[in-house]
Every structure is written in C-alpha cells, then in structure tokens.
Amino acid sequence: MEPDKIRLFDRALPSSEHRLELLRGYPEPEAENGPDLRVYWRILSKRRWTVLSIALVAFTVVAIATVKEKPVYRASAMLEIEQENPNIVTVQELFQLQNVSDDYLETQYKILQSDSLARAVIAKLGLDKAAEFNPPPRRWPWQKKAQPAADDPPPSPSEAQQQAVLRDFKSRLDIEPIRRSRLVQVNFDSHDAKLAAGIVNALSAAYIQQNLATHWDATQSASQWLSQQLDGLKIKLEKSEDDLQQYAQSNGLLFLENSAGGTENIVDDRLRQLQNELTQAQAERYQKQSLFYLVEAGNYGALPGVFDNKMMQDLTVKLADLEQQKAQLVPNFQPSYPKMKEIQSQIDRTQAFLTQQRQQAAKNISDEYQAAVRRETLVQRAFDEQQKEANIVAGKSVEYNILKREVDTNKQLYEGLLQRLKEAGVSAGLKASNIRVVDPAVAPTSPVKPRVILNLALGLMLGLGFGVGMAFLQEHLDNTLKNPSEIEHFLRTPALALIPSRGSLLHRRNGHHEPRRAILDGAEDGTLANGSANGWIRVDSRELEHSVLSEAFRGLRTSVLLSTASRPPRSLAFVSAAPGEGKTTICCNLAISLVQLGKRVLIVDGDMRRPSIHDFFHLDRAAGLVNYLTGNDNWRSLVQPSGLKGLDCLVCGPVPPNPSELLSSERMQSLINDAMSDYNFVLLDSPPLLNVADGRILITGVEGAILVVRGGATQRELVKRAQVYVSEVGAHLIGVVLNAIDFREDGYYERYYDYRGEGEQEEISVKS
C-alpha cells in the first residue's frame, strides 16, 4: 500500500481511546445458559501435555501393578435352603410345602458367614498353617531368619495369628443370594484353584452338618422335657376327673351328651324345648289375632284366603250376574213383572246364603284365636316353672363347669404332649436336612483377577479424569494475561496489538503452506537471510515481508497512529513489568514499520543496565547516550544510521554506574525535545518498571508509553503494579502490546489462515 493511501486510511479511522470508549458504551453480552464447551476444549488443548502426562503415568502404574498382581481363582457352589422344619413336627408338616421367609434366609446367610463355621473349616483343612493364609513375617535384609531344630515340633499359631487367618478367610468368602429363589451361591477366592474349590465344598458340608446337629440336639432336648412334663400332667388329669365326678354325684346333677359331642344338663334341655314351644305359640296367636281384629272390624275384603274360597267366589259371581240381569229389565218392566220378581227372588236367596257363609268363616276365625290364646298361656306357665328349676340347677353347675374346664384343659395338654412326644421320636429318626448342595464347587480353570482389560481401561480413565481436573486447576490458578479481553477487563486499557509466538508460527495446518525453510534454518542458528544475528528477527527481511509477524506490527503501527484524536504521540517509551517481555524487539520492529511509511524515526537505547539496541542493528556501542548525558554537547554526532533510510539509532554507550541520575537530568529531556524537531517519531527502549526506577524516570519525558506484556507468562499483579507506576508519575499509557501469544490455544491462528487463504506463515523470535 502506498504511503499516501495509508495516511489517508489512518486519518479515516477513529483513535484507540475512542474505540475503547465505544466498546465500553455497549452492554456486555449476557452469559449463555450452560457451559461453553469451546472454552473447555481450548483449555484442554492448551494443557494437553499435562493431561497426557498424568494419563500416561496412571496407565503405566496400573499396568505395572496389574502385571505384578498374583492371579486369583474363584470357586463357587450353589446351595438350596428349604423352609426350616420345627424342632418337633407333625406328620402333616413333614409333607406340607411351605414358603421360605426373607428373615429365615437372611439368618442362614449370616450363619454361612459366621465365625464358628469359618473356624471349623480352618481347623479341618489346616488353613492356619497354610502359607497363603499365614505368610511369614517381613524381615529387614540384615535380619537373620531363625532356623528351628530338626526335632522341634512346628509352633502352634498364636491367638493373633488365628484372628488374622479368620479375618483373611472371611474377606475372601462371598455369599451371593439369587433373587426370587431359595438358592444361594457360595464363592471363595484363592491363589490356588484346587484349594478354593476344597474350601467351598468343606464349608458347604460343615454348614449342612451343623444344621443337622442343631436339629438333633433340639429334638433330644424337647423329648426329655416332654417326658418330664407328661408324668406330672397325667397325675393332675386323674385328680381333676375324680373331683368332677364326686361333685356331680353329691349335687344330683345329670348331664346328657349332645349332638356336638359335649355334655348338657337335662333341665336346660327341657327349658330349651319349652322356649321353642312358647315361641311357636306366640307366633300362632299373633297370626290368629290379626285375623280376629279384621273380622271384628268387618273388613272382610282384607282377609285373603279366608272369604275368597271357591264357594264364596261362585256366589259372588252369581249375585253380580243376577244384578246385571235385573238392571237390564228395570228400564222396560215394572217390579211386579213376573220375570222381575223371579230375578229379585234369586238375588235375595243368593245374598242370604253368601251372608251365612261369611258369618260361619268369621266364627271359625274367632274360635281359632281363643284356642291360640289358651295354648300360649299354658306353655308360658310351663316355661316359667321350668325356668325356676333351671336357675336352681345353674347355681349348682357353676362349680361343676369350673371343675369340668380344668378336666378338659388337663386332658388336652396331656393328649397334645403325648402326641408331640411320639412325633419327636419319629423326627429324631429322620436325618433329613432342609439344605442341599445343588452344584458342588470345582477347581476353576481361569482366574477372576487381575482383569487386565478392565484395569487398564480404569487406569486410563482415572488418569484422564485426574489429568483433566489438573488441567482445569492449572487454568484456574493461572493468573497471567493471555488475550485482549483480559487486558481490557483487568487494566481498563486497550490492547494495541498481538504479537505471535514462535510455536504458533511454526504450527502447520492441513491445507496451508509450511514456513519457509530458509527462515527456520536461520532461526535455528540465530542468523536470518538478511544478516541479523544473535536470534533477532526483523520484519523488514525478505522472508518476513508478507508474514503474520509483519501484519502484527502493521496493526501495532496503525494502533499507535490512531491512539489519539488530534495527532499520534511522537515520543514513545516501551516499558514492561519485568525483564524478558520483548520490549526491545517490539520497539525496533515498530520503528522499522514506521519507516516503511516514509517516517523519520530515532531509536534511543534508554536501558543503561542491559543495552541491546546496538546488538539488534549490529552497531558500535563505544559511544552513545551516556556520553551525551555525561558532558558531550552534540548528541547528533553520536547518532548512528541503522542501515534503513529514515531510521537512526542512539545506542547506550558504556554502562554507567548511576543510570537513574543520568536519566533524570535536564539534558535527557532536552535530547527528547530536540530529537522530536528532527524526527517524526522518537522511540525509547526503557528498563523494566518494577526492577529499577529508570523506566519511571524516562516515561515522564515522553508523550506516550506502551506497556509490553508477555502473554501467558506475566502475572496480572505485576502488570497492574506497572500500570500503577505509570499513573503515579503522570505518564500517558496509550495501550498494551501482548507479546508471544500462542494463537493455537484460542483459535486465532486457525481463523487467521481461514481469512488469508494461501498466505504464508513465518517465524518470529521475540527477544528483549
């Protein structure tokens, strides 16, 4: 682009301060709901070596542990647990199917894991003397092992050793119930496959034998107790029967056996019969009385079945027929007409006969009612007399019933105990157990541990998880500045430019051009094609003419030219918080970029403690700024050309013992003012702000200061303190330059290539 066009473009753009104010005027975008996965991916990409290293270490440790682990074999046997039979069972219970309760099964599972059963198996198989369960105690290499004598018996294990063997045995034992069944699987782990199968079979046999022994002991104890109780109960039953018989004879009580098999007093039986007769008599009297009241009231129509017999019905029909015939003759004939007289005569006879029949039926109802009343009276009298006699007998039966209940109770107890005693003898002869072995244990052919694939997968997953956590922890603890948004957030200062790091420039993406070999070769030995040495890289070299680095410094140049609204600052000081930030390289390459616009630029090496401008441009450092500040009147005679048209350098010269005093002199300010009259821009390379006071002295005499920050390396607190130092001395900080930014971490590198298409990528070595 031509210089005139660039200047026109620069004047058309707003200043950096104005752009920052515009950005601050817009509201911050609201945070999206949920985490941003792209941010997490960038963090993991940035910390990929941490994640991979931790994952590799965890995978290696798990792999070594898995290889060194001794194989473990698991033997299994399946048992079926039926419902527990009672200590003394009946014949029906022996052949009855019963459901197994959960409580009973849980009890049996605990018995399988009990200490007594484990001790029995340990004693039977001699596991307390086996090397697997009783390993020798660890000894230090310098300790000698005691050699027992040939005739000494083997030492018996101590109580502590027995407890240790028991704990080890129970830790290897696993009882696994099978849901919705009465089956349980017994598992045991051991380094010896045959030993594991033998222990499981021995445990099953001991469990069944213990169950049988428990039932046998309970049955024998119950039989002895029943025999003792039966003798005393027999004597008690005989005595209670004698007392009942004597009481019945002395009180004249006679009892009959009823249909239910029990005994009943004869008086009570007769009283019950009379009560039934009285109830029937009362019911019959109620029925007759209701009919009698209807007859007395003359309501014959309400007596169904009494006045509606066949004869009365026929008479009623005949009477109605005669009345109908009479009604037909009345309009035409007089009552004296013979036919009328005959019909009237028949009506009278029929009516008289019907009335006679009704009177006879009413008389029958009255007679039946009177008979029912007399019968009820007689039955009531007999019932009252029998009730009195029953009350007398009931008073005597109270004591009789008490004695009888005692006899019945003793008889039931005696018969029950006798039955139980006989059944106990039968149960004792049945050596059947409610537990059986469905599948005995066999020696396994393959180990269950270690699971190589599973262990390695878990180790890898654990390592990746821990590595990812460590990566996010490192990112959380990282308090350095890495992108422009952090610069504007923490410093409230615009980011003037982003200078790429060596690694991001050497990065190669598929479909893009690889950095030129000449640059890489020159970067390796510190020499470029243009002759720069000691690792310095200049943007004016032929290889870097259209590189990312050149574009970055062109952007920095534009930001500086647009930093203020009226005119750009003509004197600039490049400062940093700490050494090694790259301010010298930034200063020199910005000067080269300004010269490319046709500007005249003077670079002054103000870092008198570690001067490096002469090294960048290959200049003589014998005389320079120090000579002028210590008495040389003509500073222009000390200026050296850099080799580029319009770019001159005033090197430091000999290192003075008192840099601060020289920089704070009036000659230094006079130098800057005079240089601004001869050059378009005066750039000062300053010392770090936090180490010495030289930088704070220099920035007070320039129109603007640029703070250089190494991205991802300089802590926020140091940069903030450097910004405070600039503000305290009243200097104008126009912005911050982020140096050595790895564009691969935040995706800037890829987006840059997507925009440039086939643009070339070059390398930079930023060195202060």
Short mmCIF file of C-alpha atoms in Angstrom, two decimals, residues 602-603 619-641 648-654 667 671 679:
data_model
loop_
_atom_site.label_atom_id
_atom_site.label_comp_id
_atom_site.label_asym_id
_atom_site.label_seq_id
_atom_site.Cartn_x
_atom_site.Cartn_y
_atom_site.Cartn_z
CA LEU A 602 15.09 7.79 16.07
CA ILE A 603 15.58 4.87 18.47
CA LEU A 619 26.12 -1.05 15.64
CA ASP A 620 29.16 0.12 17.53
CA ARG A 621 28.44 0.65 21.21
CA ALA A 622 31.60 2.58 22.10
CA ALA A 623 29.84 5.97 22.31
CA GLY A 624 26.23 6.91 22.71
CA LEU A 625 23.60 8.30 25.09
CA VAL A 626 25.78 8.00 28.18
CA ASN A 627 28.48 10.14 26.55
CA TYR A 628 25.98 12.88 25.83
CA LEU A 629 24.46 12.84 29.32
CA THR A 630 27.92 12.97 30.91
CA GLY A 631 29.16 16.08 29.01
CA ASN A 632 29.17 15.70 25.23
CA ASP A 633 27.38 18.73 23.84
CA ASN A 634 26.42 17.37 20.41
CA TRP A 635 24.16 14.32 20.60
CA ARG A 636 23.65 14.32 16.85
CA SER A 637 27.26 13.33 16.36
CA LEU A 638 26.59 10.22 18.44
CA VAL A 639 23.62 9.07 16.34
CA GLN A 640 24.36 6.10 14.06
CA PRO A 641 22.43 5.09 10.94
CA ASP A 648 18.70 6.22 13.16
CA CYS A 649 19.83 4.86 16.50
CA LEU A 650 21.35 6.41 19.60
CA VAL A 651 22.88 3.47 21.43
CA CYS A 652 23.61 3.43 25.13
CA GLY A 653 27.39 3.56 25.02
CA PRO A 654 29.41 2.48 28.06
CA ARG A 667 19.93 17.01 29.25
CA LEU A 671 17.54 15.45 24.00
CA TYR A 679 12.42 13.21 13.55
#
